[in-house]
Short mmCIF file of C-alpha atoms in Angstrom, two decimals:
data_model
loop_
_atom_site.label_atom_id
_atom_site.label_comp_id
_atom_site.label_asym_id
_atom_site.label_seq_id
_atom_site.Cartn_x
_atom_site.Cartn_y
_atom_site.Cartn_z
CA MET C 1 0.00 0.00 0.00
CA PHE C 2 1.70 3.15 -1.18
CA PHE C 3 0.36 6.04 0.67
CA PRO C 4 0.14 8.96 0.21
CA GLN C 5 0.05 8.44 -3.54
CA ASP C 6 0.06 12.08 -4.63
CA ASN C 7 -0.92 15.44 -3.28
CA GLU C 8 -3.67 16.29 -5.71
CA LYS C 9 -6.52 14.19 -4.37
CA PRO C 10 -8.09 14.29 -0.91
CA ILE C 11 -6.46 11.77 1.43
CA TYR C 12 -9.50 9.51 1.68
CA LEU C 13 -9.53 9.06 -2.12
CA GLN C 14 -5.82 8.29 -2.12
CA LEU C 15 -6.36 5.73 0.61
CA ALA C 16 -9.33 4.14 -1.17
CA SER C 17 -7.23 3.80 -4.28
CA ALA C 18 -4.33 2.31 -2.29
CA VAL C 19 -6.70 -0.34 -0.86
CA GLU C 20 -7.95 -1.03 -4.42
CA ASP C 21 -4.35 -1.55 -5.52
CA ASP C 22 -3.92 -4.14 -2.79
CA ILE C 23 -7.11 -5.94 -3.84
CA LEU C 24 -5.87 -5.94 -7.45
CA SER C 25 -2.48 -7.32 -6.51
CA GLY C 26 -4.04 -9.99 -4.32
CA ILE C 27 -2.68 -8.75 -1.00
CA PHE C 28 -6.31 -8.50 0.10
CA LYS C 29 -8.10 -11.59 -1.24
CA GLU C 30 -11.80 -12.03 -1.94
CA ASP C 31 -13.87 -12.96 1.11
CA GLU C 32 -10.87 -12.22 3.29
CA GLN C 33 -10.83 -9.65 6.03
CA ILE C 34 -8.92 -6.41 5.49
CA ILE C 35 -7.12 -4.27 8.05
CA SER C 36 -9.46 -2.38 10.41
CA THR C 37 -9.93 1.37 10.12
CA THR C 38 -8.34 1.82 13.54
CA GLU C 39 -5.22 -0.06 12.46
CA LEU C 40 -5.19 1.87 9.19
CA SER C 41 -5.50 5.15 11.00
CA ILE C 42 -2.64 4.41 13.38
CA ALA C 43 -0.38 2.81 10.77
CA LEU C 44 -0.80 5.64 8.28
CA ARG C 45 -1.03 8.34 10.94
CA ILE C 46 -4.35 9.69 9.71
CA ASN C 47 -7.54 10.69 11.46
CA PRO C 48 -9.88 7.69 11.89
CA ALA C 49 -12.69 9.67 10.23
CA THR C 50 -10.54 9.87 7.09
CA ALA C 51 -9.87 6.12 7.15
CA ASN C 52 -13.58 5.47 7.68
CA LYS C 53 -14.49 7.65 4.75
CA ALA C 54 -12.17 5.72 2.46
CA ILE C 55 -13.47 2.34 3.60
CA ASN C 56 -17.10 3.47 3.38
CA LEU C 57 -16.51 4.63 -0.16
CA LEU C 58 -15.31 1.14 -1.08
CA VAL C 59 -18.34 -0.36 0.67
CA ASP C 60 -20.65 1.95 -1.31
CA GLN C 61 -18.96 0.81 -4.51
CA GLY C 62 -19.59 -2.80 -3.56
CA LEU C 63 -15.90 -3.65 -3.27
CA LEU C 64 -15.97 -4.34 0.46
CA TYR C 65 -18.70 -5.68 2.73
CA LYS C 66 -19.16 -5.56 6.45
CA LYS C 67 -19.53 -8.57 8.68
CA ARG C 68 -21.20 -7.45 11.86
CA GLY C 69 -18.85 -7.57 14.80
CA LEU C 70 -15.97 -8.82 12.68
CA GLY C 71 -14.93 -6.15 10.25
CA MET C 72 -14.54 -5.46 6.56
CA PHE C 73 -14.17 -8.14 3.91
CA VAL C 74 -13.40 -8.06 0.20
CA THR C 75 -16.48 -8.68 -1.96
CA PRO C 76 -16.16 -11.59 -4.43
CA GLY C 77 -15.63 -10.09 -7.88
CA ALA C 78 -14.15 -6.88 -6.42
CA SER C 79 -10.92 -7.34 -8.31
CA ASP C 80 -12.67 -7.64 -11.70
CA LYS C 81 -14.80 -4.63 -10.88
CA ILE C 82 -11.75 -2.53 -10.06
CA LEU C 83 -10.00 -3.79 -13.16
CA SER C 84 -12.81 -2.78 -15.50
CA ARG C 85 -13.13 0.66 -13.92
CA ARG C 86 -9.39 1.23 -14.06
CA LYS C 87 -9.52 0.35 -17.75
CA GLU C 88 -12.21 2.97 -18.28
CA LEU C 89 -10.06 5.51 -16.47
CA PHE C 90 -6.93 4.53 -18.36
CA LYS C 91 -7.54 7.03 -21.15
CA ASP C 92 -8.13 9.98 -18.82
CA ASP C 93 -5.47 9.12 -16.28
CA PHE C 94 -2.65 7.98 -18.52
CA VAL C 95 -3.21 8.41 -22.26
CA LEU C 96 -4.36 12.03 -22.23
CA PRO C 97 -1.48 13.22 -20.03
CA LEU C 98 0.87 11.28 -22.32
CA LEU C 99 -0.55 13.01 -25.39
CA LYS C 100 -0.28 16.37 -23.67
CA GLU C 101 3.40 15.87 -23.02
CA ALA C 102 3.87 14.53 -26.56
CA ARG C 103 2.29 17.69 -27.97
CA LYS C 104 4.49 19.84 -25.77
CA ILE C 105 7.61 18.26 -27.24
CA SER C 106 6.15 17.79 -30.75
CA LEU C 107 6.39 14.03 -30.70
CA PRO C 108 4.40 12.63 -33.66
CA ALA C 109 1.86 9.84 -33.18
CA GLU C 110 3.92 7.35 -35.21
CA GLN C 111 6.82 7.75 -32.85
CA ILE C 112 4.62 7.25 -29.80
CA ILE C 113 3.19 4.09 -31.32
CA GLU C 114 6.68 2.94 -32.18
CA ILE C 115 7.76 3.34 -28.55
CA ILE C 116 4.72 1.44 -27.35
CA MET C 117 5.30 -1.40 -29.81
CA LYS C 118 8.97 -1.57 -28.89
CA GLU C 119 8.28 -1.63 -25.15
CA GLY C 120 5.21 -3.71 -25.95
CA CYS C 121 4.48 -5.95 -23.02
CA ILE C 122 0.73 -5.47 -23.39
CA ASP C 123 -0.11 -8.51 -25.51
CA GLU C 124 2.45 -10.77 -23.88
CA SER C 125 0.89 -10.59 -20.44
CA ASP C 126 -2.52 -11.76 -21.73
CA MET G 1 -20.41 16.23 27.99
CA ASN G 2 -17.25 17.01 26.06
CA LEU G 3 -18.43 19.92 23.95
CA ILE G 4 -16.45 23.13 24.42
CA GLU G 5 -18.19 26.43 23.71
CA LEU G 6 -16.59 29.85 23.92
CA SER G 7 -18.75 32.88 23.44
CA ASP G 8 -17.61 36.44 22.98
CA ILE G 9 -14.33 35.98 24.86
CA SER G 10 -11.99 38.96 25.17
CA LYS G 11 -8.79 39.33 27.14
CA GLN G 12 -6.50 42.31 27.27
CA PHE G 13 -2.96 42.42 28.69
CA GLY G 14 -2.05 46.08 29.17
CA LYS G 15 -2.78 47.66 25.82
CA THR G 16 -2.60 44.40 23.89
CA LYS G 17 -5.82 42.68 22.95
CA ALA G 18 -4.66 39.10 23.34
CA ILE G 19 -8.09 37.65 22.58
CA ASP G 20 -10.60 39.76 20.71
CA LYS G 21 -14.29 38.79 20.86
CA VAL G 22 -13.74 35.13 20.10
CA SER G 23 -16.70 32.79 19.74
CA ILE G 24 -15.84 29.26 18.79
CA THR G 25 -17.15 25.76 19.44
CA PHE G 26 -15.02 22.64 19.56
CA ALA G 27 -17.28 19.78 18.54
CA PRO G 28 -17.12 16.67 20.73
CA ASN G 29 -15.21 13.50 19.83
CA LYS G 30 -13.03 15.10 17.21
CA ILE G 31 -9.35 15.95 16.92
CA HIS G 32 -9.04 19.69 16.51
CA GLY G 33 -5.96 21.65 15.55
CA LEU G 34 -5.53 25.13 16.96
CA LEU G 35 -2.98 26.88 14.78
CA GLY G 36 -1.52 30.33 15.09
CA ARG G 37 1.75 32.19 14.84
CA ASN G 38 3.80 33.07 17.90
CA GLY G 39 1.83 35.54 19.98
CA ALA G 40 -1.41 34.89 18.09
CA GLY G 41 -3.26 34.02 21.32
CA LYS G 42 -3.26 30.19 21.28
CA THR G 43 -2.01 29.59 24.79
CA THR G 44 -4.06 32.47 26.22
CA LEU G 45 -7.16 30.93 24.69
CA LEU G 46 -6.31 27.48 26.07
CA ASN G 47 -5.63 28.98 29.52
CA ILE G 48 -9.03 30.66 29.41
CA ILE G 49 -10.77 27.41 28.45
CA ASN G 50 -9.12 25.80 31.49
CA ASN G 51 -10.06 28.66 33.80
CA ARG G 52 -6.37 29.32 34.54
CA ILE G 53 -6.76 32.92 33.53
CA PHE G 54 -10.03 34.80 33.47
CA PRO G 55 -11.40 36.55 30.43
CA ASP G 56 -12.37 40.24 30.64
CA GLN G 57 -15.64 39.25 29.06
CA GLY G 58 -17.41 36.23 27.63
CA THR G 59 -18.10 32.70 28.84
CA VAL G 60 -16.58 29.27 28.44
CA LYS G 61 -18.88 26.27 28.73
CA ILE G 62 -17.85 22.65 28.80
CA GLY G 63 -20.62 20.13 28.38
CA GLY G 64 -23.07 22.98 28.95
CA SER G 65 -21.64 24.10 32.30
CA SER G 66 -19.73 27.32 32.76
CA VAL G 67 -16.12 26.65 33.85
CA LYS G 68 -16.34 29.71 36.12
CA ASN G 69 -19.17 28.31 38.21
CA ASP G 70 -18.48 24.61 38.04
CA GLU G 71 -14.94 23.62 39.00
CA GLN G 72 -15.80 19.93 38.83
CA ILE G 73 -16.28 20.18 35.11
CA LEU G 74 -12.53 20.73 34.63
CA ARG G 75 -11.88 17.24 36.00
CA ASN G 76 -12.99 16.06 32.57
CA VAL G 77 -10.24 18.08 30.95
CA PHE G 78 -6.55 17.22 30.93
CA TYR G 79 -4.56 20.28 29.96
CA MET G 80 -1.00 19.61 28.88
CA THR G 81 0.75 22.97 29.15
CA GLU G 82 3.93 23.89 27.36
CA LYS G 83 5.60 25.05 30.56
CA ASN G 84 6.40 22.66 33.37
CA LEU G 85 4.16 23.48 36.32
CA TYR G 86 5.20 20.53 38.49
CA PRO G 87 7.63 20.85 41.44
CA GLU G 88 11.10 19.84 40.25
CA SER G 89 11.97 17.58 43.19
CA TYR G 90 9.13 15.12 42.49
CA SER G 91 9.81 11.85 40.77
CA LEU G 92 7.74 10.97 37.71
CA LYS G 93 6.17 8.10 39.63
CA GLU G 94 5.08 10.42 42.44
CA LEU G 95 3.65 12.89 39.95
CA LEU G 96 1.74 10.14 38.23
CA ASN G 97 0.19 9.13 41.55
CA LEU G 98 -0.72 12.76 42.21
CA CYS G 99 -2.29 12.81 38.78
CA LYS G 100 -4.42 9.82 39.77
CA ASP G 101 -5.68 11.76 42.80
CA PHE G 102 -6.93 14.50 40.54
CA TYR G 103 -8.03 12.27 37.66
CA PRO G 104 -9.25 9.06 39.33
CA THR G 105 -9.68 7.50 35.88
CA THR G 106 -5.88 7.56 35.38
CA ASP G 107 -4.65 4.21 34.09
CA LEU G 108 -1.27 3.58 35.73
CA SER G 109 -0.45 0.52 33.67
CA CYS G 110 -1.18 2.48 30.50
CA ALA G 111 1.24 5.17 31.72
CA ASN G 112 3.96 2.64 32.53
CA ASN G 113 3.43 0.97 29.20
CA LEU G 114 3.89 4.28 27.39
CA ALA G 115 6.93 5.12 29.53
CA GLU G 116 8.48 1.85 28.39
CA LYS G 117 7.76 2.59 24.74
CA PHE G 118 9.45 5.98 25.05
CA LYS G 119 12.23 4.52 27.26
CA LEU G 120 11.41 6.90 30.07
CA ASN G 121 12.58 5.94 33.55
CA MET G 122 9.73 6.81 35.92
CA LYS G 123 11.99 6.79 38.99
CA GLN G 124 13.84 9.94 38.02
CA LYS G 125 12.96 13.45 39.16
CA ILE G 126 11.08 15.74 36.82
CA GLY G 127 13.66 18.49 37.33
CA GLY G 128 16.31 16.35 35.64
CA LEU G 129 14.38 15.71 32.40
CA SER G 130 15.49 17.11 29.07
CA SER G 131 12.92 19.32 27.35
CA GLY G 132 11.99 16.46 25.01
CA TYR G 133 11.43 13.97 27.81
CA LEU G 134 9.50 16.59 29.78
CA SER G 135 7.09 16.82 26.85
CA ILE G 136 6.94 13.05 26.65
CA PHE G 137 6.14 12.72 30.35
CA LYS G 138 3.39 15.34 30.17
CA ALA G 139 1.95 13.64 27.09
CA ILE G 140 2.01 10.26 28.87
CA MET G 141 0.06 11.75 31.76
CA ALA G 142 -2.45 13.25 29.34
CA LEU G 143 -2.92 10.02 27.39
CA SER G 144 -3.27 7.83 30.49
CA SER G 145 -5.54 10.28 32.38
CA ASN G 146 -8.58 8.98 30.48
CA ALA G 147 -10.05 12.49 30.64
CA LEU G 148 -12.86 13.10 28.16
CA ILE G 149 -11.11 16.16 26.82
CA LEU G 150 -7.39 16.44 26.11
CA ILE G 151 -5.90 19.83 25.44
CA LEU G 152 -2.33 19.51 24.23
CA ASP G 153 -0.30 22.70 23.91
CA GLU G 154 2.80 22.00 21.78
CA PRO G 155 2.85 18.29 22.68
CA VAL G 156 5.87 17.43 20.53
CA SER G 157 8.03 20.34 21.66
CA GLY G 158 11.65 19.15 21.90
CA LEU G 159 10.91 15.60 20.66
CA ASP G 160 13.10 13.98 18.03
CA ALA G 161 11.48 12.77 14.80
CA ASN G 162 11.19 9.15 16.01
CA HIS G 163 9.45 10.14 19.21
CA ARG G 164 7.16 12.57 17.39
CA GLU G 165 5.99 9.74 15.10
CA LEU G 166 5.46 7.49 18.09
CA LEU G 167 3.51 10.13 19.98
CA TYR G 168 1.27 10.92 16.99
CA ARG G 169 0.43 7.21 16.74
CA GLU G 170 -0.25 6.96 20.48
CA ILE G 171 -2.54 9.97 20.29
CA LEU G 172 -4.45 8.28 17.45
CA ALA G 173 -4.59 4.97 19.33
CA SER G 174 -5.96 6.70 22.41
CA TYR G 175 -8.50 8.58 20.32
CA ALA G 176 -9.54 5.44 18.45
CA ALA G 177 -10.17 3.66 21.74
CA LYS G 178 -11.81 6.46 23.72
CA ALA G 179 -13.09 9.03 21.20
CA GLN G 180 -12.05 11.97 23.36
CA THR G 181 -12.32 15.57 22.26
CA ILE G 182 -8.73 16.53 21.55
CA ILE G 183 -7.38 20.00 20.87
CA ILE G 184 -3.78 20.17 19.69
CA SER G 185 -1.93 23.41 19.38
CA THR G 186 1.29 23.17 17.40
CA HIS G 187 3.70 24.90 15.06
CA LEU G 188 4.53 21.66 13.25
CA ILE G 189 1.58 21.97 10.90
CA GLU G 190 2.78 19.71 8.11
CA GLU G 191 3.27 16.80 10.49
CA ILE G 192 -0.01 17.11 12.28
CA ALA G 193 -2.20 17.85 9.24
CA THR G 194 -3.39 14.30 8.60
CA LEU G 195 -4.25 13.72 12.27
CA LEU G 196 -6.73 16.55 12.41
CA GLU G 197 -10.38 16.46 11.51
CA GLU G 198 -11.06 20.13 12.20
CA VAL G 199 -8.73 23.09 12.18
CA ALA G 200 -9.07 26.52 13.74
CA ILE G 201 -6.65 29.30 12.85
CA ILE G 202 -6.15 32.14 15.29
CA ASN G 203 -4.43 35.35 14.30
CA ASN G 204 -4.00 38.56 16.29
CA GLY G 205 -6.43 37.28 18.90
CA LYS G 206 -9.19 36.54 16.41
CA ILE G 207 -10.38 33.28 14.90
CA LEU G 208 -9.67 33.51 11.18
CA LEU G 209 -11.44 30.30 10.30
CA GLN G 210 -12.62 27.00 11.65
CA GLU G 211 -13.50 24.14 9.34
CA PRO G 212 -12.82 20.51 8.45
CA VAL G 213 -9.25 20.10 7.18
CA GLU G 214 -10.48 18.21 4.15
CA SER G 215 -12.77 20.99 2.92
CA LEU G 216 -10.15 23.64 3.66
CA LEU G 217 -7.62 21.79 1.51
CA GLN G 218 -10.13 21.61 -1.32
CA LYS G 219 -10.39 25.40 -1.37
CA ALA G 220 -6.79 26.17 -2.13
CA TRP G 221 -4.76 25.87 -5.31
CA ILE G 222 -1.30 26.96 -6.27
CA VAL G 223 -1.28 28.33 -9.77
CA ALA G 224 2.07 28.75 -11.49
CA GLY G 225 3.32 29.94 -14.83
CA GLU G 226 4.41 32.99 -16.73
CA LYS G 227 3.92 36.11 -14.61
CA SER G 228 1.49 38.03 -16.81
CA LYS G 229 -0.64 34.92 -17.44
CA VAL G 230 -0.87 34.13 -13.74
CA ARG G 231 -1.84 37.72 -13.00
CA ARG G 232 -4.49 37.79 -15.69
CA PHE G 233 -5.94 34.48 -14.56
CA THR G 234 -6.07 35.39 -10.86
CA GLU G 235 -7.26 38.98 -11.38
CA SER G 236 -10.73 38.55 -9.95
CA MET G 237 -9.89 35.76 -7.49
CA ARG G 238 -8.87 35.77 -3.86
CA THR G 239 -5.12 35.30 -3.75
CA LEU G 240 -3.16 34.87 -0.54
CA ARG G 241 0.43 34.87 -1.52
CA THR G 242 2.51 35.41 -4.61
CA THR G 243 6.03 34.14 -4.99
CA PRO G 244 7.99 35.41 -7.99
CA ILE G 245 10.56 32.96 -9.35
CA GLY G 246 12.33 34.78 -12.14
CA GLN G 247 9.87 35.20 -15.02
CA ARG G 248 7.51 32.82 -13.33
CA GLU G 249 5.11 33.41 -10.56
CA GLU G 250 3.40 31.12 -8.10
CA THR G 251 0.21 32.32 -6.54
CA LEU G 252 -1.83 30.72 -3.80
CA LEU G 253 -5.51 30.91 -4.68
CA PHE G 254 -8.06 30.64 -1.92
CA GLY G 255 -11.66 29.85 -2.78
CA GLN G 256 -13.30 27.17 -4.89
CA ILE G 257 -12.32 27.08 -8.52
CA ASP G 258 -14.63 25.07 -10.75
CA ASN G 259 -13.39 22.60 -13.35
CA GLU G 260 -14.14 25.00 -16.17
CA GLN G 261 -11.90 27.70 -14.70
CA LEU G 262 -9.24 25.09 -14.07
CA GLN G 263 -9.37 23.96 -17.68
CA THR G 264 -9.21 27.56 -18.94
CA GLY G 265 -6.08 28.06 -16.86
CA LYS G 266 -4.49 24.85 -18.11
CA ASP G 267 -5.36 25.76 -21.71
CA ILE G 268 -3.33 28.97 -21.49
CA GLY G 269 -0.39 26.99 -20.14
CA LEU G 270 -0.75 27.49 -16.40
CA GLU G 271 0.08 24.72 -13.96
CA PHE G 272 -1.96 23.84 -10.91
CA ALA G 273 -1.13 22.03 -7.71
CA ARG G 274 -2.81 21.51 -4.39
CA ALA G 275 -1.60 23.54 -1.45
CA SER G 276 -0.70 21.96 1.89
CA LEU G 277 -2.30 23.03 5.16
CA GLN G 278 0.96 24.74 6.07
CA LYS G 279 1.02 26.76 2.86
CA ILE G 280 -2.59 27.81 3.41
CA PHE G 281 -1.78 28.74 7.00
CA ILE G 282 1.19 30.87 5.97
CA GLY G 283 -0.84 32.50 3.22
CA LEU G 284 -3.73 33.35 5.51
CA THR G 285 -1.67 34.62 8.43
CA ASP G 286 0.73 36.63 6.25
CA ASN G 287 -2.09 38.13 4.30
CA MET G 288 -4.01 39.29 7.33
CA GLU G 289 -0.95 41.13 8.60
CA ALA G 290 -0.53 42.90 5.31
CA ASN G 291 -4.15 43.95 5.27
CA HIS G 292 -4.39 45.06 8.86
CA GLU G 293 -1.18 46.82 9.69
#
């Protein structure tokens, strides 16, 4: 869990996204319990209300569920859900900033594609 | 029970208005930051809340009772002062036992536990402590008092970075377990920022603002770029502080900007970044001086 991730977003959003990363990477597995908000708050040195807000956001999105008296668990299918949303956000979060920089330094599209093909580890991982 | 309400408090020392018609409420069960520059009135305000000095006018209520009329109510408040007010010849252990007389809820094993974590020998005399360990001892008393309200004036004064981290975590652990109302006054704004839920900024004896840290942070932007562009963009906005860097300029904007404005700025080549609580604090307290003097 890398936290804080950047300074642009409110802390609770950064934390929610850090928890998502750990679900994606399998550190938090489906139907397994995740760290409590109290532990999160102390470990990351943040106000418990902030930690709660992050966790509640993930509950609202159906990525976590609460077991009464026990704590928070990862919803089955959470990883796929995060994956498909991250794919939707890929253009906005990564491609557009890339194109912006490319425009700034007058890098033509062919060259960008060439770099991608050369680095190309996209197909291989499938 | 642990709501703190100040209404229309004023206090003058000689010709200086130390506190000027302050009305402020500290909501229960939250961690509040009380921030201000040296001489802004932080400690005076905390002393007034604790009935250690008396305001010229106004009232302080804790849990609905006036601190002036109800001395018992202050037994719910542990006030960690910056100065040492304990007799120097007492050992830490003796002082802790005295503390238990005044705060019967004091948890001695919690105190000893904390002393161990900070490697503080409780058999020594308070007069022999370094300034850092004096802070640590006072903080340990506060955290183990189990008072409903903790008021911590410069709690990390003199502590090294390792001990500051440890203390911040212990404050959070105590708060997570007991949900006290905690007011922390400090100059180390950057470090404390993520601990706080609410922040109040005091300047020249007046409360400049009080609001949730999260919403305050959402209000500020640093806009940077070519001088004339920055100036044109910020013309009709509230700016707190401008830093020229050669041909560039960085300006701290205060007030919501909508996405459309943001995009307009980006389109003309300006850069935007979020401002930290410390930057906002500096901007606000510098600015007020410039406007008032």
